[in-house]
């Protein structure tokens, strides 16, 4: 919660991304993919996890999870602003309620999906009648991080279709995406 409240002052403000728009969310949504993608690669391929080096494993997981949490909190702050920005004036409470309901459903589905992946993506399958779990938790954990990466990527891509092109995207003094000029209708034409 604290990172969310600091986001406008410490992150989006200095980067000239305040007030945020859809391009700000796409940008931070793509950044949100990196910690989970790195985690999937590290858990799957590093010697720390392959040889079960406990200190190295804990160090990697703490660094990755803290990085993800900070980036996720920045995204959450941007989402919260955009939900109110895009809501119709007479439907703000409904839009915010729908946002939180969708958020809760997404967390439930993520919890169930990651539990399924962790259980069944774990390498060789034991032959237990009626229950076929994997035996390698490392592969199951890597699959969970990969699924998180794909989910974050899809959310960022879907955000591109929101109609909000007037602001563009800045990153400090650099303009990454130029704002689109509004199309002015010719006043001499009859409609």
mmCIF file of the C-alpha atoms, coordinates in Angstrom:
data_MODEL
# 
_entry.id   MODEL 
# 
loop_
_atom_site.group_PDB 
_atom_site.id 
_atom_site.type_symbol 
_atom_site.label_atom_id 
_atom_site.label_alt_id 
_atom_site.label_comp_id 
_atom_site.label_asym_id 
_atom_site.label_entity_id 
_atom_site.label_seq_id 
_atom_site.pdbx_PDB_ins_code 
_atom_site.Cartn_x 
_atom_site.Cartn_y 
_atom_site.Cartn_z 
_atom_site.occupancy 
_atom_site.B_iso_or_equiv 
_atom_site.pdbx_formal_charge 
_atom_site.auth_seq_id 
_atom_site.auth_comp_id 
_atom_site.auth_asym_id 
_atom_site.auth_atom_id 
_atom_site.pdbx_PDB_model_num 
ATOM 1   C CA . UNK A 1 1   ? 0.000   0.000   0.000   1.00 0.00 ? 1   UNK A CA 1 
ATOM 2   C CA . UNK A 1 2   ? 2.790   2.431   0.789   1.00 0.00 ? 2   UNK A CA 1 
ATOM 3   C CA . UNK A 1 3   ? 4.458   1.928   -2.602  1.00 0.00 ? 3   UNK A CA 1 
ATOM 4   C CA . UNK A 1 4   ? 1.085   2.611   -4.255  1.00 0.00 ? 4   UNK A CA 1 
ATOM 5   C CA . UNK A 1 5   ? 0.713   5.901   -2.409  1.00 0.00 ? 5   UNK A CA 1 
ATOM 6   C CA . UNK A 1 6   ? 4.280   6.958   -3.298  1.00 0.00 ? 6   UNK A CA 1 
ATOM 7   C CA . UNK A 1 7   ? 3.959   6.058   -6.991  1.00 0.00 ? 7   UNK A CA 1 
ATOM 8   C CA . UNK A 1 8   ? 2.835   9.492   -8.264  1.00 0.00 ? 8   UNK A CA 1 
ATOM 9   C CA . UNK A 1 9   ? 5.583   11.322  -6.344  1.00 0.00 ? 9   UNK A CA 1 
ATOM 10  C CA . UNK A 1 10  ? 8.477   8.885   -6.769  1.00 0.00 ? 10  UNK A CA 1 
ATOM 11  C CA . UNK A 1 11  ? 7.790   7.061   -10.033 1.00 0.00 ? 11  UNK A CA 1 
ATOM 12  C CA . UNK A 1 12  ? 5.217   8.387   -12.482 1.00 0.00 ? 12  UNK A CA 1 
ATOM 13  C CA . UNK A 1 13  ? 5.764   12.065  -11.570 1.00 0.00 ? 13  UNK A CA 1 
ATOM 14  C CA . UNK A 1 14  ? 9.531   12.159  -12.167 1.00 0.00 ? 14  UNK A CA 1 
ATOM 15  C CA . UNK A 1 15  ? 9.034   10.119  -15.360 1.00 0.00 ? 15  UNK A CA 1 
ATOM 16  C CA . UNK A 1 16  ? 6.437   12.663  -16.619 1.00 0.00 ? 16  UNK A CA 1 
ATOM 17  C CA . UNK A 1 17  ? 3.796   9.919   -16.662 1.00 0.00 ? 17  UNK A CA 1 
ATOM 18  C CA . UNK A 1 18  ? 1.316   11.766  -14.430 1.00 0.00 ? 18  UNK A CA 1 
ATOM 19  C CA . UNK A 1 19  ? -1.582  11.615  -14.882 1.00 0.00 ? 19  UNK A CA 1 
ATOM 20  C CA . UNK A 1 20  ? -1.224  8.061   -16.196 1.00 0.00 ? 20  UNK A CA 1 
ATOM 21  C CA . UNK A 1 21  ? -2.952  6.873   -19.335 1.00 0.00 ? 21  UNK A CA 1 
ATOM 22  C CA . UNK A 1 22  ? -3.240  3.567   -21.173 1.00 0.00 ? 22  UNK A CA 1 
ATOM 23  C CA . UNK A 1 23  ? 0.324   3.816   -22.530 1.00 0.00 ? 23  UNK A CA 1 
ATOM 24  C CA . UNK A 1 24  ? 1.651   4.257   -18.988 1.00 0.00 ? 24  UNK A CA 1 
ATOM 25  C CA . UNK A 1 25  ? -0.142  1.060   -18.017 1.00 0.00 ? 25  UNK A CA 1 
ATOM 26  C CA . UNK A 1 26  ? 1.128   -0.835  -21.077 1.00 0.00 ? 26  UNK A CA 1 
ATOM 27  C CA . UNK A 1 27  ? 4.682   0.315   -20.264 1.00 0.00 ? 27  UNK A CA 1 
ATOM 28  C CA . UNK A 1 28  ? 4.499   -0.753  -16.605 1.00 0.00 ? 28  UNK A CA 1 
ATOM 29  C CA . UNK A 1 29  ? 2.559   -3.894  -17.538 1.00 0.00 ? 29  UNK A CA 1 
ATOM 30  C CA . UNK A 1 30  ? 5.447   -4.969  -19.767 1.00 0.00 ? 30  UNK A CA 1 
ATOM 31  C CA . UNK A 1 31  ? 7.954   -4.164  -17.015 1.00 0.00 ? 31  UNK A CA 1 
ATOM 32  C CA . UNK A 1 32  ? 5.819   -6.337  -14.721 1.00 0.00 ? 32  UNK A CA 1 
ATOM 33  C CA . UNK A 1 33  ? 6.680   -9.332  -16.956 1.00 0.00 ? 33  UNK A CA 1 
ATOM 34  C CA . UNK A 1 34  ? 10.409  -9.199  -16.205 1.00 0.00 ? 34  UNK A CA 1 
ATOM 35  C CA . UNK A 1 35  ? 10.577  -10.390 -12.578 1.00 0.00 ? 35  UNK A CA 1 
ATOM 36  C CA . UNK A 1 36  ? 8.399   -13.450 -13.256 1.00 0.00 ? 36  UNK A CA 1 
ATOM 37  C CA . UNK A 1 37  ? 10.203  -14.217 -16.528 1.00 0.00 ? 37  UNK A CA 1 
ATOM 38  C CA . UNK A 1 38  ? 13.580  -14.015 -14.775 1.00 0.00 ? 38  UNK A CA 1 
ATOM 39  C CA . UNK A 1 39  ? 12.194  -16.141 -11.936 1.00 0.00 ? 39  UNK A CA 1 
ATOM 40  C CA . UNK A 1 40  ? 11.013  -18.819 -14.371 1.00 0.00 ? 40  UNK A CA 1 
ATOM 41  C CA . UNK A 1 41  ? 14.439  -18.958 -16.019 1.00 0.00 ? 41  UNK A CA 1 
ATOM 42  C CA . UNK A 1 42  ? 16.350  -18.941 -12.722 1.00 0.00 ? 42  UNK A CA 1 
ATOM 43  C CA . UNK A 1 43  ? 14.170  -21.621 -11.109 1.00 0.00 ? 43  UNK A CA 1 
ATOM 44  C CA . UNK A 1 44  ? 14.292  -23.805 -14.225 1.00 0.00 ? 44  UNK A CA 1 
ATOM 45  C CA . UNK A 1 45  ? 17.945  -23.462 -15.242 1.00 0.00 ? 45  UNK A CA 1 
ATOM 46  C CA . UNK A 1 46  ? 20.161  -22.142 -12.430 1.00 0.00 ? 46  UNK A CA 1 
ATOM 47  C CA . UNK A 1 47  ? 22.501  -24.364 -10.464 1.00 0.00 ? 47  UNK A CA 1 
ATOM 48  C CA . UNK A 1 48  ? 21.076  -22.907 -7.248  1.00 0.00 ? 48  UNK A CA 1 
ATOM 49  C CA . UNK A 1 49  ? 17.744  -24.608 -7.908  1.00 0.00 ? 49  UNK A CA 1 
ATOM 50  C CA . UNK A 1 50  ? 18.995  -27.625 -9.837  1.00 0.00 ? 50  UNK A CA 1 
ATOM 51  C CA . UNK A 1 51  ? 21.397  -28.574 -7.018  1.00 0.00 ? 51  UNK A CA 1 
ATOM 52  C CA . UNK A 1 52  ? 19.147  -27.362 -4.201  1.00 0.00 ? 52  UNK A CA 1 
ATOM 53  C CA . UNK A 1 53  ? 21.520  -24.734 -2.777  1.00 0.00 ? 53  UNK A CA 1 
ATOM 54  C CA . UNK A 1 54  ? 19.202  -23.407 -0.092  1.00 0.00 ? 54  UNK A CA 1 
ATOM 55  C CA . UNK A 1 55  ? 20.918  -20.068 0.625   1.00 0.00 ? 55  UNK A CA 1 
ATOM 56  C CA . UNK A 1 56  ? 21.140  -19.184 -3.065  1.00 0.00 ? 56  UNK A CA 1 
ATOM 57  C CA . UNK A 1 57  ? 17.550  -20.270 -3.659  1.00 0.00 ? 57  UNK A CA 1 
ATOM 58  C CA . UNK A 1 58  ? 16.251  -18.088 -0.827  1.00 0.00 ? 58  UNK A CA 1 
ATOM 59  C CA . UNK A 1 59  ? 18.331  -15.132 -2.012  1.00 0.00 ? 59  UNK A CA 1 
ATOM 60  C CA . UNK A 1 60  ? 17.004  -15.438 -5.572  1.00 0.00 ? 60  UNK A CA 1 
ATOM 61  C CA . UNK A 1 61  ? 13.408  -15.795 -4.441  1.00 0.00 ? 61  UNK A CA 1 
ATOM 62  C CA . UNK A 1 62  ? 13.566  -12.819 -2.055  1.00 0.00 ? 62  UNK A CA 1 
ATOM 63  C CA . UNK A 1 63  ? 15.106  -10.543 -4.710  1.00 0.00 ? 63  UNK A CA 1 
ATOM 64  C CA . UNK A 1 64  ? 12.618  -11.615 -7.374  1.00 0.00 ? 64  UNK A CA 1 
ATOM 65  C CA . UNK A 1 65  ? 9.546   -11.455 -5.140  1.00 0.00 ? 65  UNK A CA 1 
ATOM 66  C CA . UNK A 1 66  ? 10.442  -8.036  -3.705  1.00 0.00 ? 66  UNK A CA 1 
ATOM 67  C CA . UNK A 1 67  ? 11.124  -6.703  -7.234  1.00 0.00 ? 67  UNK A CA 1 
ATOM 68  C CA . UNK A 1 68  ? 7.818   -8.088  -8.441  1.00 0.00 ? 68  UNK A CA 1 
ATOM 69  C CA . UNK A 1 69  ? 5.949   -6.661  -5.432  1.00 0.00 ? 69  UNK A CA 1 
ATOM 70  C CA . UNK A 1 70  ? 7.281   -3.134  -6.018  1.00 0.00 ? 70  UNK A CA 1 
ATOM 71  C CA . UNK A 1 71  ? 6.512   -3.205  -9.757  1.00 0.00 ? 71  UNK A CA 1 
ATOM 72  C CA . UNK A 1 72  ? 3.100   -4.755  -9.102  1.00 0.00 ? 72  UNK A CA 1 
ATOM 73  C CA . UNK A 1 73  ? 2.304   -2.007  -6.562  1.00 0.00 ? 73  UNK A CA 1 
ATOM 74  C CA . UNK A 1 74  ? 3.204   0.656   -9.147  1.00 0.00 ? 74  UNK A CA 1 
ATOM 75  C CA . UNK A 1 75  ? 0.871   -1.078  -11.618 1.00 0.00 ? 75  UNK A CA 1 
ATOM 76  C CA . UNK A 1 76  ? -1.869  -1.246  -9.012  1.00 0.00 ? 76  UNK A CA 1 
ATOM 77  C CA . UNK A 1 77  ? -1.603  2.476   -8.360  1.00 0.00 ? 77  UNK A CA 1 
ATOM 78  C CA . UNK A 1 78  ? -1.918  3.171   -12.094 1.00 0.00 ? 78  UNK A CA 1 
ATOM 79  C CA . UNK A 1 79  ? -4.899  0.774   -12.380 1.00 0.00 ? 79  UNK A CA 1 
ATOM 80  C CA . UNK A 1 80  ? -6.703  2.460   -9.513  1.00 0.00 ? 80  UNK A CA 1 
ATOM 81  C CA . UNK A 1 81  ? -6.330  5.867   -11.131 1.00 0.00 ? 81  UNK A CA 1 
ATOM 82  C CA . UNK A 1 82  ? -7.379  4.617   -14.569 1.00 0.00 ? 82  UNK A CA 1 
ATOM 83  C CA . UNK A 1 83  ? -10.496 2.850   -13.290 1.00 0.00 ? 83  UNK A CA 1 
ATOM 84  C CA . UNK A 1 84  ? -11.772 6.163   -11.931 1.00 0.00 ? 84  UNK A CA 1 
ATOM 85  C CA . UNK A 1 85  ? -10.551 8.117   -14.996 1.00 0.00 ? 85  UNK A CA 1 
ATOM 86  C CA . UNK A 1 86  ? -12.342 5.842   -17.477 1.00 0.00 ? 86  UNK A CA 1 
ATOM 87  C CA . UNK A 1 87  ? -15.544 5.464   -15.439 1.00 0.00 ? 87  UNK A CA 1 
ATOM 88  C CA . UNK A 1 88  ? -18.621 7.427   -16.459 1.00 0.00 ? 88  UNK A CA 1 
ATOM 89  C CA . UNK A 1 89  ? -19.342 10.170  -13.942 1.00 0.00 ? 89  UNK A CA 1 
ATOM 90  C CA . UNK A 1 90  ? -22.548 8.526   -12.759 1.00 0.00 ? 90  UNK A CA 1 
ATOM 91  C CA . UNK A 1 91  ? -21.031 5.017   -12.629 1.00 0.00 ? 91  UNK A CA 1 
ATOM 92  C CA . UNK A 1 92  ? -17.769 5.488   -10.678 1.00 0.00 ? 92  UNK A CA 1 
ATOM 93  C CA . UNK A 1 93  ? -18.857 3.327   -7.711  1.00 0.00 ? 93  UNK A CA 1 
ATOM 94  C CA . UNK A 1 94  ? -20.028 0.549   -10.048 1.00 0.00 ? 94  UNK A CA 1 
ATOM 95  C CA . UNK A 1 95  ? -16.775 0.683   -12.046 1.00 0.00 ? 95  UNK A CA 1 
ATOM 96  C CA . UNK A 1 96  ? -14.610 0.594   -8.922  1.00 0.00 ? 96  UNK A CA 1 
ATOM 97  C CA . UNK A 1 97  ? -16.708 -2.265  -7.497  1.00 0.00 ? 97  UNK A CA 1 
ATOM 98  C CA . UNK A 1 98  ? -16.404 -4.210  -10.759 1.00 0.00 ? 98  UNK A CA 1 
ATOM 99  C CA . UNK A 1 99  ? -12.631 -3.601  -10.735 1.00 0.00 ? 99  UNK A CA 1 
ATOM 100 C CA . UNK A 1 100 ? -12.253 -5.045  -7.238  1.00 0.00 ? 100 UNK A CA 1 
ATOM 101 C CA . UNK A 1 101 ? -14.610 -7.935  -7.999  1.00 0.00 ? 101 UNK A CA 1 
ATOM 102 C CA . UNK A 1 102 ? -12.591 -8.757  -11.138 1.00 0.00 ? 102 UNK A CA 1 
ATOM 103 C CA . UNK A 1 103 ? -9.390  -8.421  -9.152  1.00 0.00 ? 103 UNK A CA 1 
ATOM 104 C CA . UNK A 1 104 ? -10.646 -10.910 -6.540  1.00 0.00 ? 104 UNK A CA 1 
ATOM 105 C CA . UNK A 1 105 ? -11.792 -13.358 -9.217  1.00 0.00 ? 105 UNK A CA 1 
ATOM 106 C CA . UNK A 1 106 ? -8.408  -13.070 -10.956 1.00 0.00 ? 106 UNK A CA 1 
ATOM 107 C CA . UNK A 1 107 ? -6.607  -13.833 -7.699  1.00 0.00 ? 107 UNK A CA 1 
ATOM 108 C CA . UNK A 1 108 ? -8.838  -16.851 -7.099  1.00 0.00 ? 108 UNK A CA 1 
ATOM 109 C CA . UNK A 1 109 ? -8.247  -18.178 -10.614 1.00 0.00 ? 109 UNK A CA 1 
ATOM 110 C CA . UNK A 1 110 ? -4.517  -17.489 -10.282 1.00 0.00 ? 110 UNK A CA 1 
ATOM 111 C CA . UNK A 1 111 ? -4.386  -19.347 -6.983  1.00 0.00 ? 111 UNK A CA 1 
ATOM 112 C CA . UNK A 1 112 ? -6.237  -22.369 -8.366  1.00 0.00 ? 112 UNK A CA 1 
ATOM 113 C CA . UNK A 1 113 ? -4.308  -22.298 -11.652 1.00 0.00 ? 113 UNK A CA 1 
ATOM 114 C CA . UNK A 1 114 ? -0.909  -22.013 -9.996  1.00 0.00 ? 114 UNK A CA 1 
ATOM 115 C CA . UNK A 1 115 ? -1.781  -24.821 -7.596  1.00 0.00 ? 115 UNK A CA 1 
ATOM 116 C CA . UNK A 1 116 ? -2.720  -26.994 -10.561 1.00 0.00 ? 116 UNK A CA 1 
ATOM 117 C CA . UNK A 1 117 ? 0.466   -26.049 -12.460 1.00 0.00 ? 117 UNK A CA 1 
ATOM 118 C CA . UNK A 1 118 ? 2.716   -26.586 -9.458  1.00 0.00 ? 118 UNK A CA 1 
ATOM 119 C CA . UNK A 1 119 ? 1.188   -29.985 -8.837  1.00 0.00 ? 119 UNK A CA 1 
ATOM 120 C CA . UNK A 1 120 ? 1.009   -31.319 -12.384 1.00 0.00 ? 120 UNK A CA 1 
ATOM 121 C CA . UNK A 1 121 ? 3.872   -29.582 -14.227 1.00 0.00 ? 121 UNK A CA 1 
ATOM 122 C CA . UNK A 1 122 ? 6.515   -31.072 -11.974 1.00 0.00 ? 122 UNK A CA 1 
ATOM 123 C CA . UNK A 1 123 ? 8.375   -33.495 -14.216 1.00 0.00 ? 123 UNK A CA 1 
ATOM 124 C CA . UNK A 1 124 ? 7.892   -37.241 -14.196 1.00 0.00 ? 124 UNK A CA 1 
ATOM 125 C CA . UNK A 1 125 ? 4.536   -38.469 -13.062 1.00 0.00 ? 125 UNK A CA 1 
ATOM 126 C CA . UNK A 1 126 ? 4.221   -41.019 -10.294 1.00 0.00 ? 126 UNK A CA 1 
ATOM 127 C CA . UNK A 1 127 ? 1.828   -43.849 -10.955 1.00 0.00 ? 127 UNK A CA 1 
ATOM 128 C CA . UNK A 1 128 ? -0.686  -43.335 -8.171  1.00 0.00 ? 128 UNK A CA 1 
ATOM 129 C CA . UNK A 1 129 ? -4.221  -44.379 -9.124  1.00 0.00 ? 129 UNK A CA 1 
ATOM 130 C CA . UNK A 1 130 ? -6.512  -41.347 -9.371  1.00 0.00 ? 130 UNK A CA 1 
ATOM 131 C CA . UNK A 1 131 ? -3.776  -38.839 -8.606  1.00 0.00 ? 131 UNK A CA 1 
ATOM 132 C CA . UNK A 1 132 ? -0.957  -38.092 -11.022 1.00 0.00 ? 132 UNK A CA 1 
ATOM 133 C CA . UNK A 1 133 ? 1.186   -35.335 -9.514  1.00 0.00 ? 133 UNK A CA 1 
ATOM 134 C CA . UNK A 1 134 ? 4.627   -34.418 -10.747 1.00 0.00 ? 134 UNK A CA 1 
ATOM 135 C CA . UNK A 1 135 ? 7.633   -35.139 -8.603  1.00 0.00 ? 135 UNK A CA 1 
ATOM 136 C CA . UNK A 1 136 ? 9.797   -32.076 -9.308  1.00 0.00 ? 136 UNK A CA 1 
ATOM 137 C CA . UNK A 1 137 ? 8.612   -28.989 -7.433  1.00 0.00 ? 137 UNK A CA 1 
ATOM 138 C CA . UNK A 1 138 ? 11.286  -26.907 -9.180  1.00 0.00 ? 138 UNK A CA 1 
ATOM 139 C CA . UNK A 1 139 ? 9.620   -27.457 -12.563 1.00 0.00 ? 139 UNK A CA 1 
ATOM 140 C CA . UNK A 1 140 ? 6.204   -26.784 -11.060 1.00 0.00 ? 140 UNK A CA 1 
ATOM 141 C CA . UNK A 1 141 ? 7.411   -23.481 -9.587  1.00 0.00 ? 141 UNK A CA 1 
ATOM 142 C CA . UNK A 1 142 ? 9.046   -22.485 -12.895 1.00 0.00 ? 142 UNK A CA 1 
ATOM 143 C CA . UNK A 1 143 ? 5.740   -23.229 -14.665 1.00 0.00 ? 143 UNK A CA 1 
ATOM 144 C CA . UNK A 1 144 ? 3.893   -20.972 -12.201 1.00 0.00 ? 144 UNK A CA 1 
ATOM 145 C CA . UNK A 1 145 ? 6.294   -18.089 -12.859 1.00 0.00 ? 145 UNK A CA 1 
ATOM 146 C CA . UNK A 1 146 ? 5.997   -18.649 -16.617 1.00 0.00 ? 146 UNK A CA 1 
ATOM 147 C CA . UNK A 1 147 ? 2.191   -18.548 -16.366 1.00 0.00 ? 147 UNK A CA 1 
ATOM 148 C CA . UNK A 1 148 ? 2.456   -15.288 -14.413 1.00 0.00 ? 148 UNK A CA 1 
ATOM 149 C CA . UNK A 1 149 ? 4.662   -13.824 -17.137 1.00 0.00 ? 149 UNK A CA 1 
ATOM 150 C CA . UNK A 1 150 ? 2.198   -14.810 -19.857 1.00 0.00 ? 150 UNK A CA 1 
ATOM 151 C CA . UNK A 1 151 ? -0.727  -13.386 -17.852 1.00 0.00 ? 151 UNK A CA 1 
ATOM 152 C CA . UNK A 1 152 ? 1.044   -10.049 -17.311 1.00 0.00 ? 152 UNK A CA 1 
ATOM 153 C CA . UNK A 1 153 ? 1.969   -9.869  -20.985 1.00 0.00 ? 153 UNK A CA 1 
ATOM 154 C CA . UNK A 1 154 ? -1.604  -10.564 -22.110 1.00 0.00 ? 154 UNK A CA 1 
ATOM 155 C CA . UNK A 1 155 ? -2.985  -7.927  -19.714 1.00 0.00 ? 155 UNK A CA 1 
ATOM 156 C CA . UNK A 1 156 ? -0.568  -5.329  -21.121 1.00 0.00 ? 156 UNK A CA 1 
ATOM 157 C CA . UNK A 1 157 ? -1.440  -6.243  -24.714 1.00 0.00 ? 157 UNK A CA 1 
ATOM 158 C CA . UNK A 1 158 ? -5.195  -6.104  -24.039 1.00 0.00 ? 158 UNK A CA 1 
ATOM 159 C CA . UNK A 1 159 ? -4.741  -2.617  -22.541 1.00 0.00 ? 159 UNK A CA 1 
ATOM 160 C CA . UNK A 1 160 ? -3.559  -1.344  -25.941 1.00 0.00 ? 160 UNK A CA 1 
ATOM 161 C CA . UNK A 1 161 ? -7.173  -1.469  -27.199 1.00 0.00 ? 161 UNK A CA 1 
ATOM 162 C CA . UNK A 1 162 ? -8.411  1.098   -24.667 1.00 0.00 ? 162 UNK A CA 1 
ATOM 163 C CA . UNK A 1 163 ? -9.240  4.348   -26.468 1.00 0.00 ? 163 UNK A CA 1 
ATOM 164 C CA . UNK A 1 164 ? -6.879  6.859   -24.808 1.00 0.00 ? 164 UNK A CA 1 
ATOM 165 C CA . UNK A 1 165 ? -4.305  8.111   -27.313 1.00 0.00 ? 165 UNK A CA 1 
ATOM 166 C CA . UNK A 1 166 ? -4.181  11.839  -26.551 1.00 0.00 ? 166 UNK A CA 1 
ATOM 167 C CA . UNK A 1 167 ? -1.364  11.729  -23.990 1.00 0.00 ? 167 UNK A CA 1 
ATOM 168 C CA . UNK A 1 168 ? 1.301   9.458   -25.487 1.00 0.00 ? 168 UNK A CA 1 
ATOM 169 C CA . UNK A 1 169 ? 4.049   8.132   -23.214 1.00 0.00 ? 169 UNK A CA 1 
ATOM 170 C CA . UNK A 1 170 ? 7.024   9.897   -21.711 1.00 0.00 ? 170 UNK A CA 1 
ATOM 171 C CA . UNK A 1 171 ? 9.905   8.454   -19.767 1.00 0.00 ? 171 UNK A CA 1 
ATOM 172 C CA . UNK A 1 172 ? 11.627  11.402  -18.134 1.00 0.00 ? 172 UNK A CA 1 
ATOM 173 C CA . UNK A 1 173 ? 12.689  13.843  -20.839 1.00 0.00 ? 173 UNK A CA 1 
ATOM 174 C CA . UNK A 1 174 ? 12.215  11.293  -23.615 1.00 0.00 ? 174 UNK A CA 1 
ATOM 175 C CA . UNK A 1 175 ? 8.995   10.823  -25.528 1.00 0.00 ? 175 UNK A CA 1 
ATOM 176 C CA . UNK A 1 176 ? 8.527   7.110   -26.154 1.00 0.00 ? 176 UNK A CA 1 
ATOM 177 C CA . UNK A 1 177 ? 5.102   7.335   -27.833 1.00 0.00 ? 177 UNK A CA 1 
ATOM 178 C CA . UNK A 1 178 ? 4.019   10.660  -29.258 1.00 0.00 ? 178 UNK A CA 1 
ATOM 179 C CA . UNK A 1 179 ? 0.502   11.801  -28.429 1.00 0.00 ? 179 UNK A CA 1 
ATOM 180 C CA . UNK A 1 180 ? -1.994  11.488  -31.244 1.00 0.00 ? 180 UNK A CA 1 
ATOM 181 C CA . UNK A 1 181 ? -3.518  14.745  -32.328 1.00 0.00 ? 181 UNK A CA 1 
ATOM 182 C CA . UNK A 1 182 ? -7.306  14.787  -32.097 1.00 0.00 ? 182 UNK A CA 1 
ATOM 183 C CA . UNK A 1 183 ? -8.948  14.735  -35.507 1.00 0.00 ? 183 UNK A CA 1 
ATOM 184 C CA . UNK A 1 184 ? -10.755 18.009  -36.001 1.00 0.00 ? 184 UNK A CA 1 
ATOM 185 C CA . UNK A 1 185 ? -13.860 17.920  -38.082 1.00 0.00 ? 185 UNK A CA 1 
ATOM 186 C CA . UNK A 1 186 ? -14.139 20.530  -40.818 1.00 0.00 ? 186 UNK A CA 1 
ATOM 187 C CA . UNK A 1 187 ? -16.787 23.060  -39.764 1.00 0.00 ? 187 UNK A CA 1 
ATOM 188 C CA . UNK A 1 188 ? -17.587 23.830  -43.436 1.00 0.00 ? 188 UNK A CA 1 
ATOM 189 C CA . UNK A 1 189 ? -18.896 20.318  -44.095 1.00 0.00 ? 189 UNK A CA 1 
ATOM 190 C CA . UNK A 1 190 ? -22.556 19.588  -43.646 1.00 0.00 ? 190 UNK A CA 1 
ATOM 191 C CA . UNK A 1 191 ? -23.361 16.612  -41.416 1.00 0.00 ? 191 UNK A CA 1 
# 
